[in-house]
PDB file of C-alpha atoms in Angstrom:
ATOM      1  CA  UNK A   1     -18.604 191.652  44.046  1.00  0.00           C
ATOM      2  CA  UNK A   2     -20.418 190.940  47.278  1.00  0.00           C
ATOM      3  CA  UNK A   3     -19.750 187.422  48.511  1.00  0.00           C
ATOM      4  CA  UNK A   4     -22.912 186.716  50.451  1.00  0.00           C
ATOM      5  CA  UNK A   5     -21.851 183.215  51.487  1.00  0.00           C
ATOM      6  CA  UNK A   6     -18.934 184.731  53.360  1.00  0.00           C
ATOM      7  CA  UNK A   7     -20.785 187.789  54.604  1.00  0.00           C
ATOM      8  CA  UNK A   8     -24.596 187.849  54.613  1.00  0.00           C
ATOM      9  CA  UNK A   9     -24.688 191.673  54.592  1.00  0.00           C
ATOM     10  CA  UNK A  10     -22.258 192.087  51.676  1.00  0.00           C
ATOM     11  CA  UNK A  11     -24.993 192.621  49.095  1.00  0.00           C
ATOM     12  CA  UNK A  12     -26.669 195.273  51.223  1.00  0.00           C
ATOM     13  CA  UNK A  13     -23.269 196.913  51.773  1.00  0.00           C
ATOM     14  CA  UNK A  14     -22.926 197.230  48.004  1.00  0.00           C
ATOM     15  CA  UNK A  15     -26.320 198.876  47.868  1.00  0.00           C
ATOM     16  CA  UNK A  16     -25.247 201.242  50.659  1.00  0.00           C
ATOM     17  CA  UNK A  17     -22.341 202.518  48.560  1.00  0.00           C
ATOM     18  CA  UNK A  18     -24.738 203.304  45.707  1.00  0.00           C
ATOM     19  CA  UNK A  19     -27.161 205.043  48.045  1.00  0.00           C
ATOM     20  CA  UNK A  20     -24.297 207.113  49.442  1.00  0.00           C
ATOM     21  CA  UNK A  21     -23.227 207.914  45.888  1.00  0.00           C
ATOM     22  CA  UNK A  22     -26.530 209.766  45.438  1.00  0.00           C
ATOM     23  CA  UNK A  23     -25.116 212.257  47.937  1.00  0.00           C
ATOM     24  CA  UNK A  24     -21.569 212.269  46.578  1.00  0.00           C
ATOM     25  CA  UNK A  25     -20.107 209.900  49.175  1.00  0.00           C
ATOM     26  CA  UNK A  26     -19.571 206.593  47.335  1.00  0.00           C
ATOM     27  CA  UNK A  27     -15.913 206.136  48.257  1.00  0.00           C
ATOM     28  CA  UNK A  28     -16.440 207.304  51.808  1.00  0.00           C
ATOM     29  CA  UNK A  29     -19.177 204.690  52.305  1.00  0.00           C
ATOM     30  CA  UNK A  30     -17.051 202.109  50.500  1.00  0.00           C
ATOM     31  CA  UNK A  31     -14.279 202.703  53.033  1.00  0.00           C
ATOM     32  CA  UNK A  32     -16.708 202.599  55.985  1.00  0.00           C
ATOM     33  CA  UNK A  33     -18.259 199.272  55.064  1.00  0.00           C
ATOM     34  CA  UNK A  34     -14.827 197.692  54.727  1.00  0.00           C
ATOM     35  CA  UNK A  35     -13.634 199.213  58.001  1.00  0.00           C
ATOM     36  CA  UNK A  36     -16.786 198.158  59.858  1.00  0.00           C
ATOM     37  CA  UNK A  37     -17.578 194.731  58.422  1.00  0.00           C
ATOM     38  CA  UNK A  38     -18.547 193.359  61.815  1.00  0.00           C
ATOM     39  CA  UNK A  39     -20.828 196.297  62.625  1.00  0.00           C
ATOM     40  CA  UNK A  40     -22.738 197.217  59.473  1.00  0.00           C
ATOM     41  CA  UNK A  41     -26.202 197.567  60.916  1.00  0.00           C
ATOM     42  CA  UNK A  42     -27.860 199.917  61.467  1.00  0.00           C
ATOM     43  CA  UNK A  43     -27.004 201.389  58.081  1.00  0.00           C
ATOM     44  CA  UNK A  44     -28.247 204.816  59.111  1.00  0.00           C
ATOM     45  CA  UNK A  45     -25.368 205.094  61.590  1.00  0.00           C
ATOM     46  CA  UNK A  46     -22.884 205.020  58.732  1.00  0.00           C
ATOM     47  CA  UNK A  47     -24.908 207.569  56.790  1.00  0.00           C
ATOM     48  CA  UNK A  48     -24.982 209.861  59.809  1.00  0.00           C
ATOM     49  CA  UNK A  49     -21.240 209.447  60.396  1.00  0.00           C
ATOM     50  CA  UNK A  50     -20.617 210.554  56.809  1.00  0.00           C
ATOM     51  CA  UNK A  51     -22.876 213.577  57.114  1.00  0.00           C
ATOM     52  CA  UNK A  52     -25.464 212.240  54.685  1.00  0.00           C
ATOM     53  CA  UNK A  53     -29.134 213.117  54.685  1.00  0.00           C
ATOM     54  CA  UNK A  54     -30.111 210.049  56.725  1.00  0.00           C
ATOM     55  CA  UNK A  55     -33.783 210.067  55.697  1.00  0.00           C
ATOM     56  CA  UNK A  56     -32.829 210.112  52.011  1.00  0.00           C
ATOM     57  CA  UNK A  57     -30.248 207.376  52.567  1.00  0.00           C
ATOM     58  CA  UNK A  58     -32.694 205.205  54.555  1.00  0.00           C
ATOM     59  CA  UNK A  59     -35.351 205.585  51.850  1.00  0.00           C
ATOM     60  CA  UNK A  60     -32.824 204.476  49.259  1.00  0.00           C
ATOM     61  CA  UNK A  61     -31.772 201.446  51.300  1.00  0.00           C
ATOM     62  CA  UNK A  62     -35.384 200.410  51.930  1.00  0.00           C
ATOM     63  CA  UNK A  63     -36.298 200.783  48.247  1.00  0.00           C
ATOM     64  CA  UNK A  64     -33.698 198.262  47.001  1.00  0.00           C
ATOM     65  CA  UNK A  65     -33.378 200.468  43.906  1.00  0.00           C
ATOM     66  CA  UNK A  66     -29.753 199.487  43.357  1.00  0.00           C
ATOM     67  CA  UNK A  67     -30.243 195.736  43.796  1.00  0.00           C
ATOM     68  CA  UNK A  68     -30.519 195.178  40.031  1.00  0.00           C
ATOM     69  CA  UNK A  69     -27.402 197.280  39.398  1.00  0.00           C
ATOM     70  CA  UNK A  70     -25.427 195.262  41.968  1.00  0.00           C
ATOM     71  CA  UNK A  71     -26.641 192.000  40.405  1.00  0.00           C
ATOM     72  CA  UNK A  72     -25.691 193.273  36.934  1.00  0.00           C
ATOM     73  CA  UNK A  73     -22.206 194.196  38.188  1.00  0.00           C
ATOM     74  CA  UNK A  74     -21.852 190.735  39.723  1.00  0.00           C
ATOM     75  CA  UNK A  75     -22.922 189.051  36.475  1.00  0.00           C
ATOM     76  CA  UNK A  76     -20.485 191.146  34.463  1.00  0.00           C
ATOM     77  CA  UNK A  77     -17.652 190.322  36.860  1.00  0.00           C
ATOM     78  CA  UNK A  78     -18.465 186.619  36.682  1.00  0.00           C
ATOM     79  CA  UNK A  79     -18.611 186.788  32.881  1.00  0.00           C
ATOM     80  CA  UNK A  80     -15.125 188.317  32.915  1.00  0.00           C
ATOM     81  CA  UNK A  81     -13.889 185.421  35.044  1.00  0.00           C
ATOM     82  CA  UNK A  82     -13.977 186.896  38.520  1.00  0.00           C
ATOM     83  CA  UNK A  83     -14.859 184.304  41.110  1.00  0.00           C
ATOM     84  CA  UNK A  84     -14.308 186.503  44.136  1.00  0.00           C
ATOM     85  CA  UNK A  85     -12.548 189.531  45.429  1.00  0.00           C
ATOM     86  CA  UNK A  86     -10.117 190.882  44.824  1.00  0.00           C
ATOM     87  CA  UNK A  87      -9.928 190.409  41.068  1.00  0.00           C
ATOM     88  CA  UNK A  88      -8.031 192.655  38.692  1.00  0.00           C
ATOM     89  CA  UNK A  89      -8.167 193.186  34.954  1.00  0.00           C
ATOM     90  CA  UNK A  90      -5.290 194.971  33.291  1.00  0.00           C
ATOM     91  CA  UNK A  91      -6.721 196.495  30.150  1.00  0.00           C
ATOM     92  CA  UNK A  92      -6.408 199.392  27.797  1.00  0.00           C
ATOM     93  CA  UNK A  93      -9.164 201.644  26.588  1.00  0.00           C
ATOM     94  CA  UNK A  94     -10.028 202.238  22.966  1.00  0.00           C
ATOM     95  CA  UNK A  95      -8.869 205.796  22.169  1.00  0.00           C
ATOM     96  CA  UNK A  96     -11.954 206.299  19.979  1.00  0.00           C
ATOM     97  CA  UNK A  97     -14.379 204.932  22.559  1.00  0.00           C
ATOM     98  CA  UNK A  98     -13.156 204.985  26.173  1.00  0.00           C
ATOM     99  CA  UNK A  99     -16.105 202.795  27.222  1.00  0.00           C
ATOM    100  CA  UNK A 100     -14.521 199.895  25.313  1.00  0.00           C
ATOM    101  CA  UNK A 101     -11.542 198.085  26.759  1.00  0.00           C
ATOM    102  CA  UNK A 102      -9.287 195.331  25.536  1.00  0.00           C
ATOM    103  CA  UNK A 103      -8.335 192.898  28.284  1.00  0.00           C
ATOM    104  CA  UNK A 104      -4.654 192.267  28.589  1.00  0.00           C
ATOM    105  CA  UNK A 105      -4.375 190.225  31.763  1.00  0.00           C
ATOM    106  CA  UNK A 106      -6.593 188.919  34.560  1.00  0.00           C
ATOM    107  CA  UNK A 107      -5.339 188.462  38.121  1.00  0.00           C
ATOM    108  CA  UNK A 108      -7.462 186.552  40.632  1.00  0.00           C
ATOM    109  CA  UNK A 109      -7.102 186.911  44.363  1.00  0.00           C
ATOM    110  CA  UNK A 110      -4.584 188.765  46.453  1.00  0.00           C
ATOM    111  CA  UNK A 111      -1.274 188.702  44.606  1.00  0.00           C
ATOM    112  CA  UNK A 112       2.226 189.767  45.606  1.00  0.00           C
ATOM    113  CA  UNK A 113       3.773 192.894  44.121  1.00  0.00           C
ATOM    114  CA  UNK A 114       6.024 190.830  41.811  1.00  0.00           C
ATOM    115  CA  UNK A 115       2.986 189.264  40.119  1.00  0.00           C
ATOM    116  CA  UNK A 116       1.476 192.695  39.408  1.00  0.00           C
ATOM    117  CA  UNK A 117       4.818 194.035  38.183  1.00  0.00           C
ATOM    118  CA  UNK A 118       5.246 191.077  35.843  1.00  0.00           C
ATOM    119  CA  UNK A 119       1.719 191.470  34.441  1.00  0.00           C
ATOM    120  CA  UNK A 120       2.193 195.222  33.956  1.00  0.00           C
ATOM    121  CA  UNK A 121       5.591 194.729  32.308  1.00  0.00           C
ATOM    122  CA  UNK A 122       4.047 192.153  29.948  1.00  0.00           C
ATOM    123  CA  UNK A 123       1.209 194.532  29.100  1.00  0.00           C
ATOM    124  CA  UNK A 124       3.604 197.379  28.379  1.00  0.00           C
ATOM    125  CA  UNK A 125       5.718 195.112  26.173  1.00  0.00           C
ATOM    126  CA  UNK A 126       2.645 194.008  24.225  1.00  0.00           C
ATOM    127  CA  UNK A 127       1.585 197.640  23.790  1.00  0.00           C
ATOM    128  CA  UNK A 128       5.041 198.636  22.544  1.00  0.00           C
ATOM    129  CA  UNK A 129       5.027 195.740  20.051  1.00  0.00           C
ATOM    130  CA  UNK A 130       1.724 197.001  18.615  1.00  0.00           C
ATOM    131  CA  UNK A 131       3.090 200.501  17.981  1.00  0.00           C
TER     132      UNK A 131
END
């Protein structure tokens, strides 16, 4: 969920991860943009550092072809209640349709370990009660 008010290049960084994904390097680009938040441009430098086909990556970035996908992800996150990053949803998948999830708990913002442990323990208890 790119927060453009906090970082004007955040949206483009999200697009960069999708463009890198075309070449199998989504997570590598994801890590690079977080590690280099103060030095994101030129984007081609990150593509080169990851061993991507720079021309293909640059064409992707210039095309804005993932802008709608990033906006759709942002809208879905906002609909779920996310107002920023990080946000976490603890959920379980439907065994008959793994694309469907049932939300169990929503955690907003950076939370201490104890908060995650408590939410996970609650989720496991609820699951056990259903069985």
